Short mmCIF file of C-alpha atoms in Angstrom, two decimals:
data_model
loop_
_atom_site.label_atom_id
_atom_site.label_comp_id
_atom_site.label_asym_id
_atom_site.label_seq_id
_atom_site.Cartn_x
_atom_site.Cartn_y
_atom_site.Cartn_z
CA MET A 1 -0.02 0.04 0.11
CA GLU A 2 1.25 3.52 -0.90
CA TYR A 3 1.18 6.27 2.00
CA ARG A 4 1.51 9.99 2.17
CA ILE A 5 2.67 11.96 4.97
CA GLU A 6 0.07 14.17 6.81
CA HIS A 7 0.74 16.07 10.08
CA ASP A 8 -1.39 17.62 12.89
CA SER A 9 -0.35 19.30 16.13
CA MET A 10 1.20 16.13 17.40
CA GLY A 11 3.53 15.67 14.42
CA GLU A 12 3.43 13.55 11.17
CA VAL A 13 1.37 10.43 10.42
CA LYS A 14 1.51 8.03 7.53
CA VAL A 15 -2.02 8.02 5.84
CA PRO A 16 -3.04 5.54 2.76
CA ALA A 17 -2.52 7.43 -0.27
CA ASP A 18 -5.84 6.75 -1.71
CA LYS A 19 -7.87 8.03 1.27
CA TYR A 20 -9.09 11.39 1.88
CA TRP A 21 -8.76 11.43 5.56
CA ALA A 22 -5.60 12.90 7.35
CA ALA A 23 -3.61 12.79 10.49
CA GLN A 24 -6.35 12.94 13.17
CA THR A 25 -8.46 10.25 11.47
CA GLU A 26 -5.49 8.07 11.01
CA ARG A 27 -4.54 8.39 14.70
CA SER A 28 -8.11 7.27 15.76
CA HIS A 29 -8.13 4.51 13.18
CA GLU A 30 -4.87 3.20 14.76
CA ASN A 31 -5.82 3.75 18.43
CA PHE A 32 -9.33 2.26 18.49
CA LEU A 33 -9.16 -1.13 17.01
CA ILE A 34 -12.57 -2.02 18.47
CA GLY A 35 -15.34 -3.36 16.36
CA VAL A 36 -13.61 -2.44 13.21
CA GLY A 37 -15.71 -3.39 10.18
CA ILE A 38 -18.74 -3.93 12.36
CA GLU A 39 -19.42 -1.08 14.60
CA THR A 40 -18.42 1.77 12.28
CA MET A 41 -19.81 5.13 13.12
CA PRO A 42 -23.40 4.95 11.48
CA ARG A 43 -23.60 6.15 7.93
CA GLU A 44 -26.62 8.31 9.11
CA ILE A 45 -24.15 10.32 11.06
CA THR A 46 -21.78 10.64 8.18
CA HIS A 47 -24.77 11.85 5.96
CA ALA A 48 -25.76 14.40 8.73
CA PHE A 49 -22.23 15.75 9.08
CA GLY A 50 -22.34 16.37 5.35
CA ILE A 51 -25.32 18.32 5.67
CA LEU A 52 -24.17 20.43 8.71
CA LYS A 53 -20.79 21.15 7.29
CA LYS A 54 -22.34 22.41 4.19
CA ALA A 55 -24.93 24.57 6.17
CA ALA A 56 -22.08 25.92 8.42
CA ALA A 57 -20.14 27.11 5.28
CA ILE A 58 -23.30 28.63 3.87
CA ALA A 59 -23.76 30.53 7.27
CA ASN A 60 -20.01 31.53 7.49
CA HIS A 61 -20.09 32.67 3.94
CA LYS A 62 -23.00 35.10 4.89
CA LEU A 63 -21.44 36.21 8.14
CA ARG A 64 -17.67 35.98 7.38
CA PRO A 65 -17.37 36.41 3.65
CA GLU A 66 -13.73 37.60 4.02
CA ARG A 67 -12.88 34.24 5.49
CA MET A 68 -15.46 32.07 3.83
CA THR A 69 -14.80 33.08 0.21
CA ASP A 70 -17.09 32.16 -2.77
CA GLU A 71 -14.35 30.03 -3.92
CA LYS A 72 -14.17 28.18 -0.54
CA LEU A 73 -17.82 27.82 -0.26
CA ALA A 74 -18.06 26.21 -3.60
CA ALA A 75 -15.43 23.73 -2.88
CA ILE A 76 -16.76 22.81 0.55
CA SER A 77 -20.45 22.41 -0.97
CA ALA A 78 -19.28 20.17 -3.53
CA ALA A 79 -17.32 17.85 -1.33
CA CYS A 80 -20.21 17.97 0.97
CA GLY A 81 -22.62 16.89 -1.62
CA GLU A 82 -20.48 13.86 -2.16
CA VAL A 83 -20.41 13.13 1.61
CA ILE A 84 -24.28 13.31 1.63
CA SER A 85 -24.65 11.15 -1.25
CA GLY A 86 -22.56 8.54 0.33
CA SER A 87 -20.08 8.23 -2.49
CA LEU A 88 -17.30 8.91 0.03
CA ASN A 89 -18.31 6.39 2.67
CA GLU A 90 -15.02 4.36 2.37
CA HIS A 91 -13.21 7.45 3.52
CA PHE A 92 -15.01 7.37 6.95
CA PRO A 93 -13.53 4.38 8.80
CA LEU A 94 -13.88 5.18 12.44
CA VAL A 95 -15.73 3.09 14.95
CA VAL A 96 -18.14 4.12 17.54
CA TRP A 97 -15.83 3.27 20.21
CA GLN A 98 -13.77 6.40 20.24
CA THR A 99 -13.67 9.66 22.27
CA GLY A 100 -17.16 10.28 23.68
CA SER A 101 -17.54 13.66 22.26
CA GLY A 102 -17.32 12.31 18.65
CA THR A 103 -14.24 14.61 18.16
CA GLN A 104 -12.52 12.21 15.85
CA SER A 105 -15.54 11.65 13.60
CA ASN A 106 -15.99 15.44 13.37
CA MET A 107 -12.31 15.74 12.26
CA ASN A 108 -12.65 12.67 9.96
CA THR A 109 -15.44 14.73 8.26
CA ASN A 110 -13.37 17.96 8.29
CA GLU A 111 -10.41 16.15 6.66
CA VAL A 112 -12.23 14.40 4.06
CA ILE A 113 -14.25 17.64 3.13
CA ALA A 114 -10.93 19.57 2.93
CA ASN A 115 -8.90 17.04 0.99
CA ARG A 116 -11.53 16.36 -1.42
CA GLY A 117 -12.46 20.08 -1.83
CA ASN A 118 -8.88 20.80 -2.59
CA GLU A 119 -8.93 18.11 -5.12
CA ILE A 120 -12.00 19.63 -6.68
CA ALA A 121 -10.52 23.24 -6.49
CA GLY A 122 -7.29 21.84 -7.98
CA LYS A 123 -5.07 23.58 -5.30
CA LYS A 124 -4.47 23.69 -1.61
CA LEU A 125 -7.36 25.80 -0.84
CA LEU A 126 -9.18 24.37 2.44
CA HIS A 127 -7.78 23.78 5.91
CA PRO A 128 -9.81 21.19 7.89
CA ASN A 129 -10.00 23.12 11.23
CA ASP A 130 -9.78 26.71 9.75
CA ASP A 131 -12.28 26.40 6.99
CA VAL A 132 -14.41 23.36 7.13
CA ASN A 133 -14.67 23.37 11.03
CA MET A 134 -14.87 27.30 11.03
CA SER A 135 -17.17 28.70 13.79
CA GLN A 136 -17.70 25.08 14.88
CA SER A 137 -16.46 22.59 17.72
CA SER A 138 -16.82 18.82 17.90
CA ASN A 139 -18.86 19.51 20.97
CA ASP A 140 -21.57 21.17 19.02
CA THR A 141 -21.30 19.46 15.71
CA PHE A 142 -21.67 16.00 17.04
CA PRO A 143 -24.93 16.60 18.93
CA THR A 144 -26.23 18.50 16.04
CA ALA A 145 -25.51 15.52 13.55
CA MET A 146 -27.20 13.28 16.20
CA HIS A 147 -30.44 15.39 15.94
CA ILE A 148 -30.26 15.69 12.13
CA SER A 149 -29.77 12.01 11.72
CA ALA A 150 -32.61 11.19 14.34
CA VAL A 151 -35.04 13.38 12.53
CA LEU A 152 -34.22 11.98 9.12
CA ALA A 153 -34.48 8.32 10.57
CA VAL A 154 -37.72 9.00 12.10
CA GLU A 155 -39.58 11.12 9.59
CA ASP A 156 -38.19 9.38 6.47
CA ARG A 157 -37.99 5.68 7.55
CA VAL A 158 -39.90 4.68 10.72
CA LEU A 159 -43.06 6.87 10.28
CA PRO A 160 -43.59 5.77 6.48
CA ALA A 161 -42.99 2.12 7.68
CA ILE A 162 -45.73 2.59 10.22
CA ASP A 163 -48.11 4.14 7.73
CA THR A 164 -47.59 1.17 5.46
CA LEU A 165 -48.62 -1.53 8.06
CA VAL A 166 -51.44 0.68 9.32
CA ALA A 167 -52.87 0.78 5.84
CA THR A 168 -52.62 -3.05 5.63
CA PHE A 169 -54.32 -3.58 8.84
CA ARG A 170 -57.08 -1.11 7.91
CA HIS A 171 -57.51 -3.19 4.71
CA LEU A 172 -57.61 -6.32 6.65
CA GLU A 173 -60.43 -4.93 8.88
CA GLU A 174 -62.41 -4.19 5.94
CA THR A 175 -62.07 -7.59 4.40
CA HIS A 176 -62.70 -9.46 7.56
CA ALA A 177 -65.84 -7.56 8.78
CA GLY A 178 -68.54 -9.39 10.42
CA ILE A 179 -66.38 -12.47 11.37
CA VAL A 180 -67.01 -13.43 14.90
CA LYS A 181 -64.26 -15.48 17.02
CA SER A 182 -63.51 -16.19 20.56
CA GLY A 183 -61.70 -13.53 22.55
CA ARG A 184 -58.91 -14.35 24.90
CA THR A 185 -57.78 -12.93 28.11
CA HIS A 186 -54.81 -14.38 30.27
CA LEU A 187 -54.32 -16.87 27.26
CA GLN A 188 -57.77 -18.32 28.32
CA ASP A 189 -61.02 -18.22 26.48
CA ALA A 190 -63.02 -15.03 26.99
CA THR A 191 -66.16 -13.46 25.32
CA PRO A 192 -66.56 -13.04 21.65
CA ILE A 193 -64.85 -10.37 19.38
CA GLN A 194 -65.10 -9.61 15.89
CA PHE A 195 -61.72 -10.27 14.05
CA SER A 196 -61.95 -6.90 12.75
CA GLN A 197 -61.99 -5.46 16.21
CA GLU A 198 -59.05 -7.53 17.11
CA ILE A 199 -57.10 -6.16 14.01
CA SER A 200 -58.34 -2.58 14.93
CA GLY A 201 -56.52 -2.81 18.12
CA TRP A 202 -53.29 -3.56 16.32
CA ARG A 203 -53.74 -0.68 13.96
CA SER A 204 -54.70 1.93 16.75
CA SER A 205 -51.50 0.80 18.57
CA LEU A 206 -49.42 1.81 15.88
CA GLU A 207 -51.35 4.90 15.16
CA ARG A 208 -50.67 5.83 18.76
CA ASP A 209 -46.94 4.98 18.51
CA ARG A 210 -46.97 7.24 15.46
CA GLU A 211 -48.33 10.10 17.45
CA MET A 212 -45.81 9.61 20.19
CA LEU A 213 -42.83 9.56 17.73
CA ALA A 214 -44.15 12.89 15.96
CA SER A 215 -44.57 14.46 19.41
CA ALA A 216 -40.84 14.00 19.90
CA LEU A 217 -39.71 15.65 16.62
CA PRO A 218 -39.93 19.17 17.51
CA TYR A 219 -37.35 18.49 20.39
CA LEU A 220 -35.04 16.78 17.94
CA LYS A 221 -35.36 19.69 15.64
CA THR A 222 -33.33 22.03 17.96
CA LEU A 223 -29.73 22.11 17.13
CA ALA A 224 -26.63 22.62 19.28
CA LEU A 225 -24.56 24.24 16.40
CA GLY A 226 -23.50 27.62 17.57
CA GLY A 227 -22.56 26.62 21.03
CA THR A 228 -19.06 25.66 20.10
CA ALA A 229 -16.84 24.13 23.09
CA VAL A 230 -18.80 24.63 26.12
CA GLY A 231 -21.98 26.46 25.05
CA THR A 232 -20.84 29.90 25.08
CA GLY A 233 -20.38 30.32 21.26
CA LEU A 234 -16.78 31.30 21.37
CA ASN A 235 -15.24 31.90 18.01
CA ALA A 236 -18.62 31.80 16.29
CA PRO A 237 -19.92 35.11 14.82
CA GLU A 238 -23.26 36.53 16.26
CA GLY A 239 -26.20 34.99 14.49
CA PHE A 240 -24.33 32.02 13.31
CA ASP A 241 -26.59 29.51 15.23
CA VAL A 242 -29.77 30.95 13.67
CA GLU A 243 -28.24 31.07 10.11
CA VAL A 244 -26.94 27.63 10.25
CA ALA A 245 -30.28 26.21 11.45
CA LYS A 246 -31.82 28.07 8.55
CA ALA A 247 -29.49 26.49 6.07
CA VAL A 248 -29.90 22.92 7.56
CA SER A 249 -33.62 23.43 7.16
CA GLU A 250 -33.27 24.46 3.56
CA LEU A 251 -31.01 21.47 2.81
CA THR A 252 -33.26 18.86 4.57
CA GLY A 253 -36.66 20.29 3.66
CA LYS A 254 -37.29 20.03 7.43
CA GLN A 255 -37.90 22.87 9.93
CA PHE A 256 -34.87 22.96 12.34
CA VAL A 257 -34.22 25.68 14.87
CA THR A 258 -31.29 26.65 17.03
CA ALA A 259 -31.42 25.37 20.51
CA GLU A 260 -32.55 28.14 22.87
CA ASN A 261 -29.90 27.11 25.57
CA LYS A 262 -26.74 25.79 24.25
CA PHE A 263 -25.41 24.66 27.74
CA HIS A 264 -28.35 22.33 27.76
CA ALA A 265 -27.87 21.29 24.17
CA LEU A 266 -24.44 20.31 24.66
CA THR A 267 -24.58 18.38 27.87
CA SER A 268 -28.05 16.83 27.79
CA LYS A 269 -29.34 14.12 25.54
CA ASP A 270 -32.90 14.16 26.96
CA GLU A 271 -34.55 14.71 23.53
CA ILE A 272 -32.92 11.51 22.17
CA VAL A 273 -34.00 9.53 25.37
CA PHE A 274 -37.55 10.85 25.07
CA ALA A 275 -37.68 9.97 21.31
CA HIS A 276 -36.16 6.56 21.79
CA GLY A 277 -38.88 5.84 24.50
CA ALA A 278 -41.24 6.28 21.61
CA LEU A 279 -39.27 3.82 19.59
CA LYS A 280 -39.47 1.40 22.50
CA ALA A 281 -43.19 1.77 22.79
CA LEU A 282 -43.43 0.87 18.94
CA ALA A 283 -41.16 -2.05 19.60
CA ALA A 284 -43.47 -3.15 22.37
CA ASP A 285 -46.51 -3.08 20.35
CA MET A 286 -44.75 -4.59 17.32
CA MET A 287 -43.85 -7.58 19.88
CA LYS A 288 -47.47 -7.81 20.87
CA ILE A 289 -48.86 -7.72 17.34
CA ALA A 290 -46.21 -10.46 16.08
CA ASN A 291 -46.92 -12.75 19.07
CA ASP A 292 -50.85 -12.48 18.42
CA VAL A 293 -50.22 -13.32 14.77
CA ARG A 294 -48.10 -16.33 15.48
CA TRP A 295 -50.34 -17.60 18.11
CA LEU A 296 -53.50 -17.28 16.09
CA ALA A 297 -51.54 -18.93 13.06
CA SER A 298 -50.24 -21.73 15.48
CA GLY A 299 -50.87 -25.17 14.20
CA PRO A 300 -51.65 -25.96 11.52
CA ARG A 301 -53.71 -28.66 13.10
CA ASP A 302 -52.72 -28.85 16.76
CA GLY A 303 -52.64 -25.10 17.68
CA LEU A 304 -55.24 -22.38 17.44
CA GLY A 305 -55.08 -22.25 13.67
CA GLU A 306 -57.56 -19.33 13.39
CA ILE A 307 -55.69 -17.66 10.61
CA THR A 308 -53.33 -18.54 7.91
CA ILE A 309 -50.36 -16.57 7.02
CA PRO A 310 -47.89 -16.75 3.93
CA GLU A 311 -45.51 -19.78 3.79
CA ASN A 312 -42.18 -18.18 2.93
CA GLU A 313 -39.65 -21.00 3.37
CA PRO A 314 -39.07 -24.51 4.84
CA GLY A 315 -39.15 -24.32 8.75
CA SER A 316 -37.10 -27.48 9.56
CA SER A 317 -34.18 -29.32 8.59
CA ILE A 318 -35.55 -32.46 9.98
CA MET A 319 -39.31 -32.29 9.86
CA PRO A 320 -40.51 -32.32 6.19
CA GLY A 321 -43.44 -29.83 5.28
CA LYS A 322 -43.02 -27.78 8.63
CA VAL A 323 -43.48 -24.00 7.93
CA ASN A 324 -42.61 -21.43 10.63
CA PRO A 325 -43.92 -17.89 11.56
CA THR A 326 -40.46 -16.50 10.69
CA GLN A 327 -41.56 -13.02 9.99
CA CYS A 328 -43.22 -12.75 13.40
CA GLU A 329 -39.89 -14.06 14.85
CA GLN A 330 -37.84 -11.43 13.27
CA VAL A 331 -40.10 -8.88 14.63
CA THR A 332 -39.89 -10.06 18.17
CA MET A 333 -36.06 -10.29 17.97
CA VAL A 334 -35.84 -6.62 16.76
CA ALA A 335 -38.15 -5.62 19.45
CA VAL A 336 -35.90 -7.12 22.19
CA GLN A 337 -32.74 -5.43 20.52
CA VAL A 338 -34.58 -1.96 20.63
CA MET A 339 -35.48 -2.50 24.38
CA GLY A 340 -31.90 -3.33 25.06
CA ASN A 341 -30.85 -0.26 23.10
CA ASP A 342 -33.23 1.77 25.05
CA ALA A 343 -31.26 0.95 28.28
CA ALA A 344 -28.00 1.85 26.59
CA VAL A 345 -29.43 5.16 25.27
CA GLY A 346 -30.76 6.11 28.83
CA MET A 347 -27.33 5.30 30.50
CA ALA A 348 -25.46 7.12 27.88
CA ALA A 349 -27.65 10.21 28.22
CA SER A 350 -27.13 10.21 32.02
CA GLN A 351 -23.40 10.80 31.63
CA GLY A 352 -23.69 14.51 30.96
CA ASN A 353 -20.77 15.82 33.19
CA PHE A 354 -20.48 19.46 33.62
CA GLU A 355 -20.59 21.08 30.13
CA LEU A 356 -20.45 17.93 27.75
CA ASN A 357 -21.90 14.45 27.46
CA VAL A 358 -19.21 12.20 26.53
CA PHE A 359 -21.25 9.18 25.62
CA MET A 360 -22.61 10.58 22.41
CA PRO A 361 -21.37 7.99 19.85
CA VAL A 362 -22.90 5.08 21.78
CA CYS A 363 -26.17 7.07 22.16
CA ALA A 364 -26.24 7.82 18.43
CA TYR A 365 -25.44 4.24 17.48
CA ASN A 366 -28.25 2.60 19.44
CA PHE A 367 -30.76 5.10 18.74
CA LEU A 368 -30.14 4.85 14.78
CA GLN A 369 -29.91 1.22 15.03
CA SER A 370 -33.44 1.09 16.70
CA ALA A 371 -34.85 3.34 13.97
CA ARG A 372 -33.28 1.38 11.21
CA LEU A 373 -34.24 -1.97 12.62
CA LEU A 374 -37.79 -1.05 13.32
CA ALA A 375 -38.36 0.47 9.88
CA GLU A 376 -36.91 -2.49 7.99
CA SER A 377 -38.51 -5.01 10.19
CA ILE A 378 -42.03 -3.47 9.96
CA LEU A 379 -41.82 -3.32 6.14
CA SER A 380 -40.64 -6.72 6.05
CA PHE A 381 -43.55 -7.99 8.20
CA ASN A 382 -45.92 -6.20 6.11
CA LYS A 383 -44.65 -7.51 2.74
CA ASN A 384 -43.99 -11.07 3.76
CA CYS A 385 -46.75 -11.73 6.42
CA ALA A 386 -49.29 -9.11 7.25
CA VAL A 387 -50.70 -8.59 3.77
CA GLY A 388 -51.40 -12.29 3.42
CA ILE A 389 -53.22 -12.79 6.77
CA GLN A 390 -56.40 -14.67 6.09
CA ALA A 391 -59.15 -15.83 8.56
CA ASN A 392 -59.81 -19.63 8.93
CA ARG A 393 -63.63 -18.98 9.28
CA GLU A 394 -64.30 -22.58 10.18
CA LYS A 395 -61.89 -22.79 12.91
CA MET A 396 -62.83 -19.57 14.23
CA HIS A 397 -66.57 -20.60 14.24
CA HIS A 398 -65.62 -24.01 15.93
CA ASN A 399 -63.62 -22.39 18.61
CA LEU A 400 -66.11 -19.70 19.30
CA HIS A 401 -69.06 -22.12 19.85
CA ASN A 402 -66.81 -24.43 21.82
CA SER A 403 -65.84 -21.57 24.23
CA LEU A 404 -67.27 -21.97 27.76
CA MET A 405 -67.02 -18.10 28.19
CA LEU A 406 -70.15 -17.80 26.06
CA VAL A 407 -72.00 -18.50 29.22
CA THR A 408 -71.47 -14.86 30.10
CA ALA A 409 -74.44 -14.09 27.70
CA LEU A 410 -76.49 -16.06 30.32
CA ASN A 411 -75.68 -13.85 33.46
CA PRO A 412 -78.59 -11.41 32.90
CA TYR A 413 -80.98 -14.42 32.85
CA ILE A 414 -79.71 -17.04 35.44
CA GLY A 415 -77.21 -14.85 37.44
CA TYR A 416 -73.34 -15.16 37.72
CA GLU A 417 -73.23 -17.94 40.20
CA ASN A 418 -75.65 -20.24 38.17
CA ALA A 419 -73.75 -19.16 34.89
CA ALA A 420 -70.49 -20.49 36.57
CA LYS A 421 -72.18 -23.72 37.58
CA THR A 422 -73.39 -24.25 34.15
CA ALA A 423 -69.77 -23.55 32.57
CA LYS A 424 -68.16 -25.86 35.19
CA LYS A 425 -70.65 -28.71 34.51
CA ALA A 426 -70.28 -28.34 30.80
CA PHE A 427 -66.48 -28.73 31.03
CA HIS A 428 -66.51 -31.29 33.61
CA ASP A 429 -69.11 -33.54 31.81
CA ASN A 430 -67.66 -32.51 28.30
CA ILE A 431 -71.23 -31.27 27.08
CA SER A 432 -72.38 -28.15 25.61
CA LEU A 433 -73.43 -25.12 27.56
CA LYS A 434 -77.09 -25.71 26.44
CA GLU A 435 -77.12 -29.26 27.73
CA ALA A 436 -75.53 -28.27 31.05
CA CYS A 437 -77.79 -25.22 31.58
CA VAL A 438 -80.96 -27.27 30.79
CA SER A 439 -79.97 -30.20 32.83
CA LEU A 440 -79.26 -27.92 35.74
CA GLY A 441 -82.86 -26.53 35.47
CA PHE A 442 -81.86 -23.02 34.95
CA LEU A 443 -83.56 -22.57 31.54
CA THR A 444 -85.64 -24.46 29.06
CA GLU A 445 -84.32 -25.49 25.68
CA GLU A 446 -86.51 -22.96 23.99
CA ARG A 447 -85.57 -20.12 26.42
CA PHE A 448 -81.91 -21.02 26.00
CA ASP A 449 -82.30 -20.68 22.07
CA GLU A 450 -84.02 -17.51 22.50
CA VAL A 451 -81.32 -15.52 24.69
CA PHE A 452 -78.21 -17.35 23.51
CA HIS A 453 -76.70 -15.60 20.38
CA PRO A 454 -72.82 -15.52 20.53
CA GLU A 455 -72.59 -13.33 17.30
CA GLN A 456 -74.43 -10.70 19.10
CA MET A 457 -72.04 -10.70 22.12
CA VAL A 458 -69.56 -8.23 20.17
#
């Protein structure tokens, strides 16, 4: 491999000749060989850095045109465009497990943009600190990248995924209207319910999760940029924070604003914790829905078997013909991961010592993984399972009329205690509720038929 010599305040460093990063990135690359190739800084963060560096250049050009010249702005903007597109991803090698402020990832971005910008300009035009990092600090850029990436992940990935599954459930409600089945509480038989009503519970859970996620977005849309090192805004021109938030808004098409209190913005990650709580709520509901679906589809002969789901792949290497609810299982595993991530996000956010939180990379890593996994998991579940859910009407009818809890319909006519005696006798003697009720002398056959209508109990 060929190398070139780069230098920083600590001296010279050998850097791969074909990479745009420079000395500080290389030092981090060599000093943190932890999770290399597996736990790289999320690409969502790299993307967000491209946005904020371009926005910062735009703001500096407006406020400091003598330093951020037209030529420098053009070079930075062009390089940032490539960072945003992902075409320079190979030049961002650093792992999550680095400095807790994300300083090395900020400098990685500065160095890549400077070197690529110089290449575009055809001369040594940009300095990573003096130009690309002008009016900024790692301490305000990394939390800004966290918020930008979180907003994009939630608005552009998670919310549309929820909407897709909600639409599927709404369609399933319509196509299964009027089908009555046994309800279940405590995993035991309960009073009847329409299958469409059961599905509506799934849909409404997701709609509420969406509302809670959306309620977190205004907090995530506040940016720390402009606080620089400790929140005072040292070395940033007056109005820089407002101008950079305006530029980020224009670049993303989303309404970001500058954080009112930069001392809070640098040290507290409460907005991330709050938003991830909503992601955890979504994970919890997806766990419930996936479990409902696989229980209802259990069998095909010896389980509940009240619905059928698509058969996507063989389920066993030893049992021929076995098909498993694999999409439900991936959802439940993703839900467990998100719940674990929530603990990591909360712990990381609690480590805001004095003027800076120094657990930001791991906080961002877990948040973005949760958002990414949930979005992809929900879309996969929708495409490969939910759209193909079909009611097994015969099994639903059989289970409904075999349920002892239909006796609840008799309460107004024979009383709770007599209804309980009827249910216990029917179960003990393995006879129908009608036979038990009549044999106990609580109702005549004619009166029983007159008042006992399971389909009307919903």
